[in-house]
């Protein structure tokens, strides 16, 4: 049986990275491990690791990106919840067998080679859930 | 210096607990550790622990509760992000000194005796952040 192991990260969509870092890094004192441009997603991502799960801030770098559209429609705030799974292929098969609507029917491959897939928020009560095999 | 240590939980507001558990518990296979009525919050909370952070599902049990108003206004989905802090009094003093808007200027005491406080989402780019001293 595939198993959900942990929360990997919580992604927050932000309008202004510097203003956001003034809160998360400077006011809360969280460590900024990295700030990376992700051209494939037309976004910039800040990684703020904690023990266990981390917080990621995602800012669109182009108006036509998916994240820019989300921001325009829903406003800034929590964007998705990423759960670690030990067997993403098995989990996607299990979800399909239970009629759970998926955004990605098959795992996608991240730049670091790891597999991920998104479940449709309609299936998860309005939460955009990412599965990530680490 | 007060320090943010970990993500404690991600709270999800739900309309229908049984339908939500059909996804989180039955489809994803996450363990339901407990289902508790919280009369003070006029809500019912399901606890789904993982290694490290846990997922909590919160359903209003009365139409005049804060969580019911949130649900009516924003719909189902992620509600708040709870961060563990080693010194909540020190952290609240630090946030005040930086002009961060708080919902709770002083820590509140949970039924289990632990201290918590919420930061205003306006200060955190639309994210409702809970601080929790464990």
PDB file of N, CA, C and O in Angstrom, chain A residues 2 4-7 10 12-13 23-24 26-30 50-51 53 55 74 76-81 83 91 94-95 98 100 119 123-129 131, chain B residues 2 4-7 10 12-13 23-24 26-30 50-51 53 55 74 76-81 83 91 94-95 98 100 119 123-129 131:
ATOM      1  N   UNK A   2       0.639   2.153  -0.928  1.00  0.00           N
ATOM      2  CA  UNK A   2       1.391   3.419  -0.900  1.00  0.00           C
ATOM      3  C   UNK A   2       1.022   4.208   0.358  1.00  0.00           C
ATOM      4  O   UNK A   2      -0.100   4.105   0.837  1.00  0.00           O
ATOM      5  N   UNK A   4       1.300   7.977   2.618  1.00  0.00           N
ATOM      6  CA  UNK A   4       1.653   9.390   2.790  1.00  0.00           C
ATOM      7  C   UNK A   4       2.527   9.482   4.036  1.00  0.00           C
ATOM      8  O   UNK A   4       2.130   9.025   5.106  1.00  0.00           O
ATOM      9  N   UNK A   5       3.710  10.065   3.885  1.00  0.00           N
ATOM     10  CA  UNK A   5       4.662  10.048   4.995  1.00  0.00           C
ATOM     11  C   UNK A   5       4.717  11.350   5.792  1.00  0.00           C
ATOM     12  O   UNK A   5       4.880  11.338   7.003  1.00  0.00           O
ATOM     13  N   UNK A   6       4.656  12.464   5.088  1.00  0.00           N
ATOM     14  CA  UNK A   6       4.886  13.744   5.777  1.00  0.00           C
ATOM     15  C   UNK A   6       4.372  14.887   4.925  1.00  0.00           C
ATOM     16  O   UNK A   6       4.103  14.718   3.732  1.00  0.00           O
ATOM     17  N   UNK A   7       4.236  16.035   5.557  1.00  0.00           N
ATOM     18  CA  UNK A   7       4.052  17.273   4.793  1.00  0.00           C
ATOM     19  C   UNK A   7       5.446  17.670   4.306  1.00  0.00           C
ATOM     20  O   UNK A   7       6.370  17.794   5.106  1.00  0.00           O
ATOM     21  N   UNK A  10       4.518  23.729   2.353  1.00  0.00           N
ATOM     22  CA  UNK A  10       3.312  24.512   2.121  1.00  0.00           C
ATOM     23  C   UNK A  10       3.731  25.659   1.215  1.00  0.00           C
ATOM     24  O   UNK A  10       4.685  26.376   1.535  1.00  0.00           O
ATOM     25  N   UNK A  12       3.060  29.200  -0.682  1.00  0.00           N
ATOM     26  CA  UNK A  12       2.316  30.448  -0.507  1.00  0.00           C
ATOM     27  C   UNK A  12       2.549  31.296  -1.749  1.00  0.00           C
ATOM     28  O   UNK A  12       3.697  31.487  -2.157  1.00  0.00           O
ATOM     29  N   UNK A  13       1.477  31.774  -2.365  1.00  0.00           N
ATOM     30  CA  UNK A  13       1.656  32.637  -3.533  1.00  0.00           C
ATOM     31  C   UNK A  13       1.737  34.080  -3.038  1.00  0.00           C
ATOM     32  O   UNK A  13       0.936  34.507  -2.202  1.00  0.00           O
ATOM     33  N   UNK A  23       8.439  39.799   6.075  1.00  0.00           N
ATOM     34  CA  UNK A  23       7.668  39.112   7.118  1.00  0.00           C
ATOM     35  C   UNK A  23       8.303  37.779   7.508  1.00  0.00           C
ATOM     36  O   UNK A  23       8.688  37.561   8.657  1.00  0.00           O
ATOM     37  N   UNK A  24       8.420  36.878   6.540  1.00  0.00           N
ATOM     38  CA  UNK A  24       8.821  35.497   6.868  1.00  0.00           C
ATOM     39  C   UNK A  24      10.267  35.404   7.363  1.00  0.00           C
ATOM     40  O   UNK A  24      10.563  34.694   8.321  1.00  0.00           O
ATOM     41  N   UNK A  26      12.537  38.309   7.972  1.00  0.00           N
ATOM     42  CA  UNK A  26      13.019  39.353   8.882  1.00  0.00           C
ATOM     43  C   UNK A  26      12.203  39.434  10.166  1.00  0.00           C
ATOM     44  O   UNK A  26      12.774  39.619  11.238  1.00  0.00           O
ATOM     45  N   UNK A  27      10.880  39.336  10.071  1.00  0.00           N
ATOM     46  CA  UNK A  27      10.066  39.458  11.289  1.00  0.00           C
ATOM     47  C   UNK A  27       9.996  38.125  12.039  1.00  0.00           C
ATOM     48  O   UNK A  27      10.242  38.070  13.243  1.00  0.00           O
ATOM     49  N   UNK A  28       9.687  37.041  11.328  1.00  0.00           N
ATOM     50  CA  UNK A  28       9.618  35.728  12.002  1.00  0.00           C
ATOM     51  C   UNK A  28      11.012  35.143  12.246  1.00  0.00           C
ATOM     52  O   UNK A  28      11.178  34.252  13.069  1.00  0.00           O
ATOM     53  N   UNK A  29      11.998  35.592  11.478  1.00  0.00           N
ATOM     54  CA  UNK A  29      13.366  35.102  11.657  1.00  0.00           C
ATOM     55  C   UNK A  29      13.641  33.760  11.006  1.00  0.00           C
ATOM     56  O   UNK A  29      14.611  33.078  11.348  1.00  0.00           O
ATOM     57  N   UNK A  30      12.811  33.366  10.043  1.00  0.00           N
ATOM     58  CA  UNK A  30      13.041  32.075   9.384  1.00  0.00           C
ATOM     59  C   UNK A  30      14.217  32.187   8.397  1.00  0.00           C
ATOM     60  O   UNK A  30      14.428  33.210   7.765  1.00  0.00           O
ATOM     61  N   UNK A  50      12.305  24.367   7.567  1.00  0.00           N
ATOM     62  CA  UNK A  50      12.144  24.194   9.007  1.00  0.00           C
ATOM     63  C   UNK A  50      12.500  22.747   9.293  1.00  0.00           C
ATOM     64  O   UNK A  50      12.831  21.995   8.378  1.00  0.00           O
ATOM     65  N   UNK A  51      12.423  22.345  10.526  1.00  0.00           N
ATOM     66  CA  UNK A  51      12.565  20.941  10.845  1.00  0.00           C
ATOM     67  C   UNK A  51      11.357  20.235  10.226  1.00  0.00           C
ATOM     68  O   UNK A  51      10.222  20.547  10.563  1.00  0.00           O
ATOM     69  N   UNK A  53       8.769  19.885   7.438  1.00  0.00           N
ATOM     70  CA  UNK A  53       8.191  20.622   6.315  1.00  0.00           C
ATOM     71  C   UNK A  53       8.805  22.009   6.155  1.00  0.00           C
ATOM     72  O   UNK A  53       9.289  22.596   7.106  1.00  0.00           O
ATOM     73  N   UNK A  55       8.378  26.061   4.232  1.00  0.00           N
ATOM     74  CA  UNK A  55       7.474  27.036   3.630  1.00  0.00           C
ATOM     75  C   UNK A  55       8.131  27.516   2.337  1.00  0.00           C
ATOM     76  O   UNK A  55       9.331  27.780   2.305  1.00  0.00           O
ATOM     77  N   UNK A  74      -7.628  34.510  -7.057  1.00  0.00           N
ATOM     78  CA  UNK A  74      -7.854  34.166  -5.650  1.00  0.00           C
ATOM     79  C   UNK A  74      -7.137  35.082  -4.672  1.00  0.00           C
ATOM     80  O   UNK A  74      -7.385  35.019  -3.475  1.00  0.00           O
ATOM     81  N   UNK A  76      -3.413  36.701  -2.915  1.00  0.00           N
ATOM     82  CA  UNK A  76      -2.253  36.106  -2.254  1.00  0.00           C
ATOM     83  C   UNK A  76      -2.715  35.233  -1.087  1.00  0.00           C
ATOM     84  O   UNK A  76      -3.768  35.471  -0.505  1.00  0.00           O
ATOM     85  N   UNK A  77      -1.911  34.237  -0.755  1.00  0.00           N
ATOM     86  CA  UNK A  77      -2.237  33.354   0.368  1.00  0.00           C
ATOM     87  C   UNK A  77      -1.721  31.950   0.106  1.00  0.00           C
ATOM     88  O   UNK A  77      -0.895  31.729  -0.783  1.00  0.00           O
ATOM     89  N   UNK A  78      -2.237  30.994   0.860  1.00  0.00           N
ATOM     90  CA  UNK A  78      -1.769  29.617   0.693  1.00  0.00           C
ATOM     91  C   UNK A  78      -2.187  29.094  -0.673  1.00  0.00           C
ATOM     92  O   UNK A  78      -3.317  29.311  -1.107  1.00  0.00           O
ATOM     93  N   UNK A  79      -1.274  28.423  -1.325  1.00  0.00           N
ATOM     94  CA  UNK A  79      -1.520  27.939  -2.683  1.00  0.00           C
ATOM     95  C   UNK A  79      -1.689  26.428  -2.748  1.00  0.00           C
ATOM     96  O   UNK A  79      -2.669  25.933  -3.274  1.00  0.00           O
ATOM     97  N   UNK A  80      -0.721  25.689  -2.240  1.00  0.00           N
ATOM     98  CA  UNK A  80      -0.903  24.240  -2.203  1.00  0.00           C
ATOM     99  C   UNK A  80      -0.179  23.588  -1.030  1.00  0.00           C
ATOM    100  O   UNK A  80       0.693  24.182  -0.409  1.00  0.00           O
ATOM    101  N   UNK A  81      -0.608  22.348  -0.768  1.00  0.00           N
ATOM    102  CA  UNK A  81      -0.058  21.534   0.310  1.00  0.00           C
ATOM    103  C   UNK A  81       0.625  20.343  -0.357  1.00  0.00           C
ATOM    104  O   UNK A  81      -0.013  19.603  -1.103  1.00  0.00           O
ATOM    105  N   UNK A  83       2.445  16.783  -0.056  1.00  0.00           N
ATOM    106  CA  UNK A  83       2.588  15.604   0.802  1.00  0.00           C
ATOM    107  C   UNK A  83       3.600  14.634   0.205  1.00  0.00           C
ATOM    108  O   UNK A  83       3.570  14.368  -1.004  1.00  0.00           O
ATOM    109  N   UNK A  91       0.153   5.283  -5.519  1.00  0.00           N
ATOM    110  CA  UNK A  91      -0.850   6.192  -4.944  1.00  0.00           C
ATOM    111  C   UNK A  91      -1.783   6.718  -6.036  1.00  0.00           C
ATOM    112  O   UNK A  91      -3.009   6.789  -5.835  1.00  0.00           O
ATOM    113  N   UNK A  94      -4.188   4.061  -6.858  1.00  0.00           N
ATOM    114  CA  UNK A  94      -5.171   3.927  -5.777  1.00  0.00           C
ATOM    115  C   UNK A  94      -6.225   5.031  -5.861  1.00  0.00           C
ATOM    116  O   UNK A  94      -7.433   4.768  -5.713  1.00  0.00           O
ATOM    117  N   UNK A  95      -5.771   6.254  -6.106  1.00  0.00           N
ATOM    118  CA  UNK A  95      -6.710   7.381  -6.182  1.00  0.00           C
ATOM    119  C   UNK A  95      -7.645   7.215  -7.380  1.00  0.00           C
ATOM    120  O   UNK A  95      -8.849   7.448  -7.285  1.00  0.00           O
ATOM    121  N   UNK A  98     -10.418   4.907  -6.821  1.00  0.00           N
ATOM    122  CA  UNK A  98     -11.456   5.444  -5.942  1.00  0.00           C
ATOM    123  C   UNK A  98     -12.189   6.629  -6.571  1.00  0.00           C
ATOM    124  O   UNK A  98     -12.981   7.300  -5.904  1.00  0.00           O
ATOM    125  N   UNK A 100     -10.971   9.498  -7.627  1.00  0.00           N
ATOM    126  CA  UNK A 100     -10.482  10.829  -7.256  1.00  0.00           C
ATOM    127  C   UNK A 100      -9.975  11.546  -8.505  1.00  0.00           C
ATOM    128  O   UNK A 100      -9.173  11.001  -9.261  1.00  0.00           O
ATOM    129  N   UNK A 119      -3.312  16.607  -7.333  1.00  0.00           N
ATOM    130  CA  UNK A 119      -4.699  16.134  -7.233  1.00  0.00           C
ATOM    131  C   UNK A 119      -5.586  17.349  -7.466  1.00  0.00           C
ATOM    132  O   UNK A 119      -5.255  18.458  -7.039  1.00  0.00           O
ATOM    133  N   UNK A 123     -11.463  17.443  -5.725  1.00  0.00           N
ATOM    134  CA  UNK A 123     -11.483  16.143  -5.034  1.00  0.00           C
ATOM    135  C   UNK A 123     -11.074  16.273  -3.569  1.00  0.00           C
ATOM    136  O   UNK A 123     -11.350  15.396  -2.765  1.00  0.00           O
ATOM    137  N   UNK A 124     -10.389  17.374  -3.243  1.00  0.00           N
ATOM    138  CA  UNK A 124      -9.802  17.511  -1.910  1.00  0.00           C
ATOM    139  C   UNK A 124     -10.419  18.684  -1.155  1.00  0.00           C
ATOM    140  O   UNK A 124      -9.753  19.340  -0.363  1.00  0.00           O
ATOM    141  N   UNK A 125     -11.697  18.929  -1.401  1.00  0.00           N
ATOM    142  CA  UNK A 125     -12.413  19.970  -0.654  1.00  0.00           C
ATOM    143  C   UNK A 125     -11.785  21.346  -0.790  1.00  0.00           C
ATOM    144  O   UNK A 125     -11.679  22.086   0.189  1.00  0.00           O
ATOM    145  N   UNK A 126     -11.347  21.687  -1.990  1.00  0.00           N
ATOM    146  CA  UNK A 126     -10.827  23.030  -2.232  1.00  0.00           C
ATOM    147  C   UNK A 126      -9.335  23.189  -1.996  1.00  0.00           C
ATOM    148  O   UNK A 126      -8.785  24.256  -2.233  1.00  0.00           O
ATOM    149  N   UNK A 127      -8.670  22.109  -1.549  1.00  0.00           N
ATOM    150  CA  UNK A 127      -7.225  22.181  -1.313  1.00  0.00           C
ATOM    151  C   UNK A 127      -6.494  21.630  -2.541  1.00  0.00           C
ATOM    152  O   UNK A 127      -6.832  20.551  -3.024  1.00  0.00           O
ATOM    153  N   UNK A 128      -5.521  22.387  -3.035  1.00  0.00           N
ATOM    154  CA  UNK A 128      -4.671  21.872  -4.100  1.00  0.00           C
ATOM    155  C   UNK A 128      -3.584  21.040  -3.430  1.00  0.00           C
ATOM    156  O   UNK A 128      -2.752  21.569  -2.692  1.00  0.00           O
ATOM    157  N   UNK A 129      -3.623  19.727  -3.643  1.00  0.00           N
ATOM    158  CA  UNK A 129      -2.668  18.806  -2.999  1.00  0.00           C
ATOM    159  C   UNK A 129      -1.664  18.321  -4.032  1.00  0.00           C
ATOM    160  O   UNK A 129      -2.036  17.833  -5.100  1.00  0.00           O
ATOM    161  N   UNK A 131       1.436  15.640  -4.639  1.00  0.00           N
ATOM    162  CA  UNK A 131       2.099  14.439  -4.135  1.00  0.00           C
ATOM    163  C   UNK A 131       3.535  14.473  -4.645  1.00  0.00           C
ATOM    164  O   UNK A 131       3.779  14.850  -5.794  1.00  0.00           O
TER     165      UNK A 131
ATOM    166  N   UNK B   2      13.781  34.389  19.798  1.00  0.00           N
ATOM    167  CA  UNK B   2      12.766  33.339  19.606  1.00  0.00           C
ATOM    168  C   UNK B   2      12.940  32.723  18.221  1.00  0.00           C
ATOM    169  O   UNK B   2      13.376  33.393  17.280  1.00  0.00           O
ATOM    170  N   UNK B   4      11.360  30.015  15.126  1.00  0.00           N
ATOM    171  CA  UNK B   4      10.350  29.157  14.520  1.00  0.00           C
ATOM    172  C   UNK B   4      11.008  27.809  14.264  1.00  0.00           C
ATOM    173  O   UNK B   4      12.047  27.730  13.590  1.00  0.00           O
ATOM    174  N   UNK B   5      10.417  26.732  14.774  1.00  0.00           N
ATOM    175  CA  UNK B   5      11.073  25.436  14.704  1.00  0.00           C
ATOM    176  C   UNK B   5      10.530  24.527  13.606  1.00  0.00           C
ATOM    177  O   UNK B   5      11.271  23.788  12.963  1.00  0.00           O
ATOM    178  N   UNK B   6       9.228  24.539  13.415  1.00  0.00           N
ATOM    179  CA  UNK B   6       8.624  23.554  12.503  1.00  0.00           C
ATOM    180  C   UNK B   6       7.220  23.985  12.125  1.00  0.00           C
ATOM    181  O   UNK B   6       6.641  24.873  12.757  1.00  0.00           O
ATOM    182  N   UNK B   7       6.708  23.368  11.086  1.00  0.00           N
ATOM    183  CA  UNK B   7       5.277  23.458  10.809  1.00  0.00           C
ATOM    184  C   UNK B   7       4.602  22.472  11.757  1.00  0.00           C
ATOM    185  O   UNK B   7       4.966  21.299  11.786  1.00  0.00           O
ATOM    186  N   UNK B  10      -1.336  22.039   9.316  1.00  0.00           N
ATOM    187  CA  UNK B  10      -2.040  22.825   8.313  1.00  0.00           C
ATOM    188  C   UNK B  10      -3.514  22.536   8.545  1.00  0.00           C
ATOM    189  O   UNK B  10      -3.929  21.376   8.574  1.00  0.00           O
ATOM    190  N   UNK B  12      -7.451  22.780   7.492  1.00  0.00           N
ATOM    191  CA  UNK B  12      -8.289  22.827   6.296  1.00  0.00           C
ATOM    192  C   UNK B  12      -9.728  22.978   6.761  1.00  0.00           C
ATOM    193  O   UNK B  12     -10.184  22.209   7.613  1.00  0.00           O
ATOM    194  N   UNK B  13     -10.448  23.956   6.237  1.00  0.00           N
ATOM    195  CA  UNK B  13     -11.849  24.100   6.619  1.00  0.00           C
ATOM    196  C   UNK B  13     -12.698  23.283   5.641  1.00  0.00           C
ATOM    197  O   UNK B  13     -12.488  23.324   4.429  1.00  0.00           O
ATOM    198  N   UNK B  23     -11.861  11.382   1.378  1.00  0.00           N
ATOM    199  CA  UNK B  23     -10.645  11.704   0.611  1.00  0.00           C
ATOM    200  C   UNK B  23      -9.379  11.476   1.435  1.00  0.00           C
ATOM    201  O   UNK B  23      -8.530  10.666   1.089  1.00  0.00           O
ATOM    202  N   UNK B  24      -9.253  12.198   2.559  1.00  0.00           N
ATOM    203  CA  UNK B  24      -7.985  12.204   3.305  1.00  0.00           C
ATOM    204  C   UNK B  24      -7.668  10.845   3.937  1.00  0.00           C
ATOM    205  O   UNK B  24      -6.530  10.379   3.902  1.00  0.00           O
ATOM    206  N   UNK B  26      -9.689   7.736   3.485  1.00  0.00           N
ATOM    207  CA  UNK B  26      -9.960   6.526   2.715  1.00  0.00           C
ATOM    208  C   UNK B  26      -9.203   6.483   1.381  1.00  0.00           C
ATOM    209  O   UNK B  26      -8.715   5.428   0.996  1.00  0.00           O
ATOM    210  N   UNK B  27      -9.124   7.615   0.684  1.00  0.00           N
ATOM    211  CA  UNK B  27      -8.441   7.588  -0.611  1.00  0.00           C
ATOM    212  C   UNK B  27      -6.928   7.740  -0.433  1.00  0.00           C
ATOM    213  O   UNK B  27      -6.143   6.964  -0.979  1.00  0.00           O
ATOM    214  N   UNK B  28      -6.499   8.724   0.350  1.00  0.00           N
ATOM    215  CA  UNK B  28      -5.057   8.903   0.564  1.00  0.00           C
ATOM    216  C   UNK B  28      -4.503   7.896   1.579  1.00  0.00           C
ATOM    217  O   UNK B  28      -3.295   7.652   1.612  1.00  0.00           O
ATOM    218  N   UNK B  29      -5.378   7.369   2.419  1.00  0.00           N
ATOM    219  CA  UNK B  29      -4.918   6.360   3.381  1.00  0.00           C
ATOM    220  C   UNK B  29      -4.271   6.944   4.631  1.00  0.00           C
ATOM    221  O   UNK B  29      -3.562   6.241   5.350  1.00  0.00           O
ATOM    222  N   UNK B  30      -4.515   8.220   4.908  1.00  0.00           N
ATOM    223  CA  UNK B  30      -3.917   8.821   6.107  1.00  0.00           C
ATOM    224  C   UNK B  30      -4.661   8.363   7.365  1.00  0.00           C
ATOM    225  O   UNK B  30      -5.862   8.138   7.340  1.00  0.00           O
ATOM    226  N   UNK B  50       1.064  13.058  10.623  1.00  0.00           N
ATOM    227  CA  UNK B  50       2.089  12.510   9.748  1.00  0.00           C
ATOM    228  C   UNK B  50       3.396  12.605  10.523  1.00  0.00           C
ATOM    229  O   UNK B  50       3.425  13.085  11.656  1.00  0.00           O
ATOM    230  N   UNK B  51       4.474  12.169   9.926  1.00  0.00           N
ATOM    231  CA  UNK B  51       5.770  12.405  10.529  1.00  0.00           C
ATOM    232  C   UNK B  51       5.984  13.915  10.520  1.00  0.00           C
ATOM    233  O   UNK B  51       6.003  14.539   9.467  1.00  0.00           O
ATOM    234  N   UNK B  53       4.653  17.500  10.788  1.00  0.00           N
ATOM    235  CA  UNK B  53       3.405  18.265  10.735  1.00  0.00           C
ATOM    236  C   UNK B  53       2.199  17.361  10.504  1.00  0.00           C
ATOM    237  O   UNK B  53       2.306  16.288   9.910  1.00  0.00           O
ATOM    238  N   UNK B  55      -2.166  17.232   9.372  1.00  0.00           N
ATOM    239  CA  UNK B  55      -3.270  17.898   8.687  1.00  0.00           C
ATOM    240  C   UNK B  55      -4.462  17.864   9.635  1.00  0.00           C
ATOM    241  O   UNK B  55      -4.747  16.831  10.249  1.00  0.00           O
ATOM    242  N   UNK B  74     -15.142  32.517   2.090  1.00  0.00           N
ATOM    243  CA  UNK B  74     -13.999  32.101   1.264  1.00  0.00           C
ATOM    244  C   UNK B  74     -14.154  30.723   0.655  1.00  0.00           C
ATOM    245  O   UNK B  74     -13.361  30.339  -0.205  1.00  0.00           O
ATOM    246  N   UNK B  76     -14.470  26.333   1.077  1.00  0.00           N
ATOM    247  CA  UNK B  76     -13.644  25.293   1.678  1.00  0.00           C
ATOM    248  C   UNK B  76     -12.219  25.394   1.137  1.00  0.00           C
ATOM    249  O   UNK B  76     -11.999  25.846   0.019  1.00  0.00           O
ATOM    250  N   UNK B  77     -11.265  24.936   1.926  1.00  0.00           N
ATOM    251  CA  UNK B  77      -9.866  24.938   1.492  1.00  0.00           C
ATOM    252  C   UNK B  77      -8.944  25.176   2.669  1.00  0.00           C
ATOM    253  O   UNK B  77      -9.346  25.042   3.827  1.00  0.00           O
ATOM    254  N   UNK B  78      -7.689  25.529   2.384  1.00  0.00           N
ATOM    255  CA  UNK B  78      -6.734  25.730   3.470  1.00  0.00           C
ATOM    256  C   UNK B  78      -7.157  26.939   4.306  1.00  0.00           C
ATOM    257  O   UNK B  78      -7.550  27.968   3.770  1.00  0.00           O
ATOM    258  N   UNK B  79      -7.059  26.781   5.611  1.00  0.00           N
ATOM    259  CA  UNK B  79      -7.505  27.842   6.522  1.00  0.00           C
ATOM    260  C   UNK B  79      -6.336  28.546   7.207  1.00  0.00           C
ATOM    261  O   UNK B  79      -6.218  29.741   7.140  1.00  0.00           O
ATOM    262  N   UNK B  80      -5.477  27.776   7.878  1.00  0.00           N
ATOM    263  CA  UNK B  80      -4.311  28.427   8.479  1.00  0.00           C
ATOM    264  C   UNK B  80      -3.110  27.499   8.547  1.00  0.00           C
ATOM    265  O   UNK B  80      -3.224  26.287   8.397  1.00  0.00           O
ATOM    266  N   UNK B  81      -1.957  28.148   8.750  1.00  0.00           N
ATOM    267  CA  UNK B  81      -0.678  27.455   8.843  1.00  0.00           C
ATOM    268  C   UNK B  81      -0.176  27.672  10.263  1.00  0.00           C
ATOM    269  O   UNK B  81      -0.029  28.816  10.697  1.00  0.00           O
ATOM    270  N   UNK B  83       2.739  27.340  12.993  1.00  0.00           N
ATOM    271  CA  UNK B  83       4.185  27.211  13.155  1.00  0.00           C
ATOM    272  C   UNK B  83       4.531  27.061  14.633  1.00  0.00           C
ATOM    273  O   UNK B  83       4.004  27.799  15.474  1.00  0.00           O
ATOM    274  N   UNK B  91       8.527  35.964  20.690  1.00  0.00           N
ATOM    275  CA  UNK B  91       8.198  36.144  19.272  1.00  0.00           C
ATOM    276  C   UNK B  91       7.148  37.247  19.090  1.00  0.00           C
ATOM    277  O   UNK B  91       7.276  38.084  18.193  1.00  0.00           O
ATOM    278  N   UNK B  94       8.833  40.504  19.474  1.00  0.00           N
ATOM    279  CA  UNK B  94       9.648  40.777  18.282  1.00  0.00           C
ATOM    280  C   UNK B  94       8.776  41.257  17.128  1.00  0.00           C
ATOM    281  O   UNK B  94       9.120  42.210  16.420  1.00  0.00           O
ATOM    282  N   UNK B  95       7.631  40.592  16.929  1.00  0.00           N
ATOM    283  CA  UNK B  95       6.737  40.970  15.827  1.00  0.00           C
ATOM    284  C   UNK B  95       6.174  42.373  16.064  1.00  0.00           C
ATOM    285  O   UNK B  95       6.111  43.192  15.140  1.00  0.00           O
ATOM    286  N   UNK B  98       8.438  45.092  15.181  1.00  0.00           N
ATOM    287  CA  UNK B  98       8.606  45.274  13.733  1.00  0.00           C
ATOM    288  C   UNK B  98       7.313  45.750  13.079  1.00  0.00           C
ATOM    289  O   UNK B  98       7.200  45.792  11.857  1.00  0.00           O
ATOM    290  N   UNK B 100       4.361  44.305  12.996  1.00  0.00           N
ATOM    291  CA  UNK B 100       3.523  43.254  12.399  1.00  0.00           C
ATOM    292  C   UNK B 100       2.164  43.232  13.112  1.00  0.00           C
ATOM    293  O   UNK B 100       2.098  43.168  14.337  1.00  0.00           O
ATOM    294  N   UNK B 119      -1.371  35.607  13.956  1.00  0.00           N
ATOM    295  CA  UNK B 119      -0.881  36.814  13.279  1.00  0.00           C
ATOM    296  C   UNK B 119      -1.952  37.203  12.254  1.00  0.00           C
ATOM    297  O   UNK B 119      -2.567  36.332  11.637  1.00  0.00           O
ATOM    298  N   UNK B 123      -0.700  40.913   7.526  1.00  0.00           N
ATOM    299  CA  UNK B 123       0.744  41.039   7.751  1.00  0.00           C
ATOM    300  C   UNK B 123       1.527  39.931   7.058  1.00  0.00           C
ATOM    301  O   UNK B 123       2.730  40.057   6.835  1.00  0.00           O
ATOM    302  N   UNK B 124       0.845  38.851   6.725  1.00  0.00           N
ATOM    303  CA  UNK B 124       1.526  37.660   6.208  1.00  0.00           C
ATOM    304  C   UNK B 124       1.087  37.353   4.777  1.00  0.00           C
ATOM    305  O   UNK B 124       1.024  36.196   4.374  1.00  0.00           O
ATOM    306  N   UNK B 125       0.783  38.391   4.023  1.00  0.00           N
ATOM    307  CA  UNK B 125       0.456  38.209   2.608  1.00  0.00           C
ATOM    308  C   UNK B 125      -0.729  37.286   2.387  1.00  0.00           C
ATOM    309  O   UNK B 125      -0.712  36.445   1.487  1.00  0.00           O
ATOM    310  N   UNK B 126      -1.757  37.448   3.214  1.00  0.00           N
ATOM    311  CA  UNK B 126      -2.978  36.679   2.990  1.00  0.00           C
ATOM    312  C   UNK B 126      -3.018  35.335   3.696  1.00  0.00           C
ATOM    313  O   UNK B 126      -4.021  34.634   3.628  1.00  0.00           O
ATOM    314  N   UNK B 127      -1.919  34.961   4.374  1.00  0.00           N
ATOM    315  CA  UNK B 127      -1.891  33.674   5.089  1.00  0.00           C
ATOM    316  C   UNK B 127      -2.240  33.919   6.561  1.00  0.00           C
ATOM    317  O   UNK B 127      -1.678  34.809   7.195  1.00  0.00           O
ATOM    318  N   UNK B 128      -3.175  33.136   7.072  1.00  0.00           N
ATOM    319  CA  UNK B 128      -3.470  33.190   8.500  1.00  0.00           C
ATOM    320  C   UNK B 128      -2.438  32.292   9.192  1.00  0.00           C
ATOM    321  O   UNK B 128      -2.433  31.072   8.975  1.00  0.00           O
ATOM    322  N   UNK B 129      -1.537  32.897   9.955  1.00  0.00           N
ATOM    323  CA  UNK B 129      -0.451  32.149  10.610  1.00  0.00           C
ATOM    324  C   UNK B 129      -0.751  32.043  12.104  1.00  0.00           C
ATOM    325  O   UNK B 129      -1.017  33.055  12.758  1.00  0.00           O
ATOM    326  N   UNK B 131       0.869  30.853  15.713  1.00  0.00           N
ATOM    327  CA  UNK B 131       2.092  30.504  16.437  1.00  0.00           C
ATOM    328  C   UNK B 131       1.686  29.626  17.609  1.00  0.00           C
ATOM    329  O   UNK B 131       0.663  29.875  18.257  1.00  0.00           O
TER     330      UNK B 131
END
